[in-house]
C-alpha positions as MATLAB code, in Angstrom:
seq = 'XXXXXXXXXXXXXXXXXXXXXXXXXXXXXXXXXXXXXXXXXXXXXXXXXXXXXXXXXXXXXXXXXXXXXXXXXXXXXXXXXXXXXXXXXXXXXXXXXXXXXXXXXXXXXXXXXXXXXXXXXXXXXXXXXXXXXXXXXXXXXXXXXXXXXXXXXXXXXXXXXXXXXXXXXXXXXXXXXXXXXXXXXXXXXXXXXXXXXXX';
ca = [
      21.380   92.840   90.910;
      24.055   95.393   90.363;
      26.114   94.220   93.597;
      26.498   91.033   91.990;
      27.256   92.631   88.531;
      30.074   95.156   90.319;
      31.435   92.261   92.386;
      31.979   89.974   89.059;
      35.295   88.852   88.386;
      36.045   90.920   84.783;
      34.776   94.228   86.940;
      37.155   93.513   89.624;
      40.059   93.331   87.329;
      38.900   96.775   85.634;
      38.515   98.321   88.456;
      42.215   97.047   89.410;
      43.713   97.744   85.913;
      42.211  101.917   86.095;
      42.416  102.177   89.893;
      46.607  102.429   89.547;
      45.942  105.716   87.350;
      43.816  107.175   89.903;
      46.368  106.772   92.671;
      49.247  107.954   90.690;
      47.255  111.263   89.926;
      46.639  112.047   93.499;
      50.062  110.854   94.791;
      51.861  113.026   92.313;
      49.736  115.947   92.489;
      49.307  115.856   96.816;
      53.643  115.069   96.771;
      54.920  117.051   94.272;
      56.972  119.731   96.068;
      58.002  116.974   98.689;
      61.371  115.224   98.940;
      59.745  111.793   99.285;
      58.521  112.375   95.750;
      61.233  109.372   94.178;
      59.513  107.229   96.883;
      56.225  108.043   95.620;
      57.384  107.553   92.159;
      58.557  104.065   92.842;
      55.345  103.235   94.960;
      53.152  104.645   91.543;
      55.179  102.449   89.004;
      54.291   99.206   91.116;
      50.589  100.039   90.793;
      51.007  100.531   87.018;
      52.241   97.345   86.560;
      48.699   96.354   88.292;
      47.556   97.288   84.440;
      48.974   93.796   82.984;
      45.875   92.366   84.770;
      43.430   93.369   82.330;
      45.051   90.376   79.999;
      42.937   88.447   82.439;
      40.008   89.476   80.413;
      41.040   87.550   77.362;
      39.582   84.690   79.655;
      36.133   84.991   78.173;
      37.148   84.297   74.876;
      39.357   81.706   75.181;
      38.406   78.643   75.766;
      42.272   77.052   76.603;
      42.472   80.129   79.262;
      39.229   79.270   80.069;
      40.226   75.520   80.860;
      43.384   76.561   82.345;
      41.565   78.885   85.035;
      38.888   75.879   85.526;
      42.101   73.616   85.685;
      43.530   75.474   88.497;
      40.536   76.074   90.376;
      39.800   72.260   90.357;
      42.972   70.847   91.090;
      44.046   72.725   94.204;
      44.373   69.653   96.269;
      46.774   68.159   93.676;
      48.720   71.924   93.358;
      48.831   71.870   97.171;
      49.926   68.681   97.121;
      52.844   69.391   95.282;
      54.107   72.465   97.337;
      54.002   70.489  100.185;
      56.159   67.802   98.607;
      58.634   70.471   97.392;
      58.747   72.245  100.593;
      59.706   69.242  102.382;
      61.982   68.072   99.543;
      63.636   71.723   99.895;
      63.873   71.660  103.496;
      65.636   68.153  103.416;
      67.756   68.799  100.713;
      68.919   72.133  101.837;
      69.637   70.792  105.373;
      71.919   67.758  104.607;
      73.632   69.812  101.978;
      74.348   72.673  104.332;
      75.766   70.136  106.738;
      77.875   68.699  103.732;
      79.136   72.139  102.838;
      79.406   74.336  105.393;
      82.818   73.071  106.626;
      84.549   73.827  102.967;
      86.609   76.891  102.110;
      84.388   79.620  100.332;
      81.086   77.543  100.350;
      78.319   79.065   99.190;
      76.076   77.362  101.455;
      76.150   79.481  104.462;
      72.885   78.616  106.186;
      70.177   76.170  105.754;
      67.761   79.533  104.485;
      70.357   80.287  102.252;
      70.327   76.789  100.795;
      66.735   76.962  100.426;
      67.397   78.754   96.956;
      69.927   75.851   95.753;
      67.749   73.215   96.925;
      64.183   75.073   95.135;
      66.526   75.343   91.718;
      67.811   71.921   91.541;
      64.556   70.413   92.583;
      62.636   71.931   89.712;
      65.350   71.508   87.179;
      66.327   74.774   86.874;
      69.712   74.711   88.117;
      71.349   78.097   87.453;
      75.016   77.029   88.593;
      75.351   80.161   90.794;
      75.360   77.766   94.143;
      76.731   74.060   93.655;
      77.977   71.075   96.018;
      81.633   70.872   96.353;
      82.469   67.789   98.307;
      81.536   64.250   96.622;
      78.639   63.851   99.445;
      77.299   67.217   98.576;
      77.428   66.119   94.887;
      75.665   62.699   96.033;
      73.063   65.122   97.963;
      72.540   67.395   94.637;
      72.000   64.585   92.775;
      68.979   62.705   94.822;
      67.704   66.101   95.172;
      67.528   66.721   91.475;
      65.957   63.160   91.226;
      63.401   63.410   93.973;
      62.467   66.983   92.079;
      61.750   65.092   89.003;
      59.660   62.732   90.842;
      57.462   64.750   92.695;
      57.051   67.313   90.194;
      55.681   64.445   88.002;
      53.321   62.772   90.428;
      50.755   65.250   90.080;
      50.881   66.364   87.151;
      48.915   63.792   85.008;
      45.766   64.535   87.529;
      46.095   68.195   86.258;
      46.509   67.355   83.069;
      43.771   64.790   82.930;
      41.410   67.806   84.534;
      42.308   70.117   81.881;
      41.825   67.933   79.037;
      38.214   67.073   80.332;
      37.035   70.271   80.831;
      38.703   71.482   77.485;
      36.977   69.020   75.509;
      33.342   69.709   77.569;
      34.251   73.323   76.503;
      34.332   72.310   72.826;
      31.399   70.174   72.888;
      29.655   73.114   74.374;
      30.545   75.009   71.383;
      29.947   73.135   68.446;
      26.312   72.646   69.803;
      25.754   76.307   70.307;
      26.882   76.616   66.760;
      25.092   73.621   65.551;
      21.840   75.266   67.370;
      22.479   78.634   65.582;
      23.128   77.326   62.364;
      19.586   75.120   62.742;
      18.221   78.341   63.814;
      18.995   80.181   60.903;
      18.150   77.296   58.631;
      14.307   77.535   59.869;
      14.336   81.204   59.411;
      15.506   80.585   55.681;
      12.836   78.263   55.419;
      15.521   75.527   54.407;
      14.109   72.934   57.168;
      10.349   72.440   57.794;
       9.123   72.370   61.275;
       6.823   69.090   61.513;
       4.278   70.847   63.231;
       4.059   73.057   59.942;
       3.228   69.716   57.687;
];
């Protein structure tokens, strides 16, 4: 069953972690005297950054990381719903704010796609402040966008948190059961516990 082992998640992470080294070695050696060397170096840097994927190997040792992965895997419907609601809100509020602000002098709301940035950071309650509405109607739309963003983000979160807590508690119970079983086996080997069939 070597193929199944090779396709395992941790092995794929290992391959992705060491692959950039060999790709960069090949690309640098083959283009040493070329003018495209600087472009190749940039591509190689992107591959080197992929080495960060090794952090995912820690998941096998951490109940919390395993629970997080399980939660994300089992809450894909809720996460999809969250993304859908956010996308709809971004589209609606960016369109409204664009039409409210487009006639102002020096406005940064130059098009609906450019206004997506403002709507995303407002709905997620980040609010960098690099772009903000100037008109009264625009500020009302901005306030409504922020309130709707909080509500949209808050709706699916309890379901996701419940999935996380449920799986985490289940994992902790399994770990305790394994430790109890190991302690019991150790006690039997030491003679502290006598099996009933020997009495």
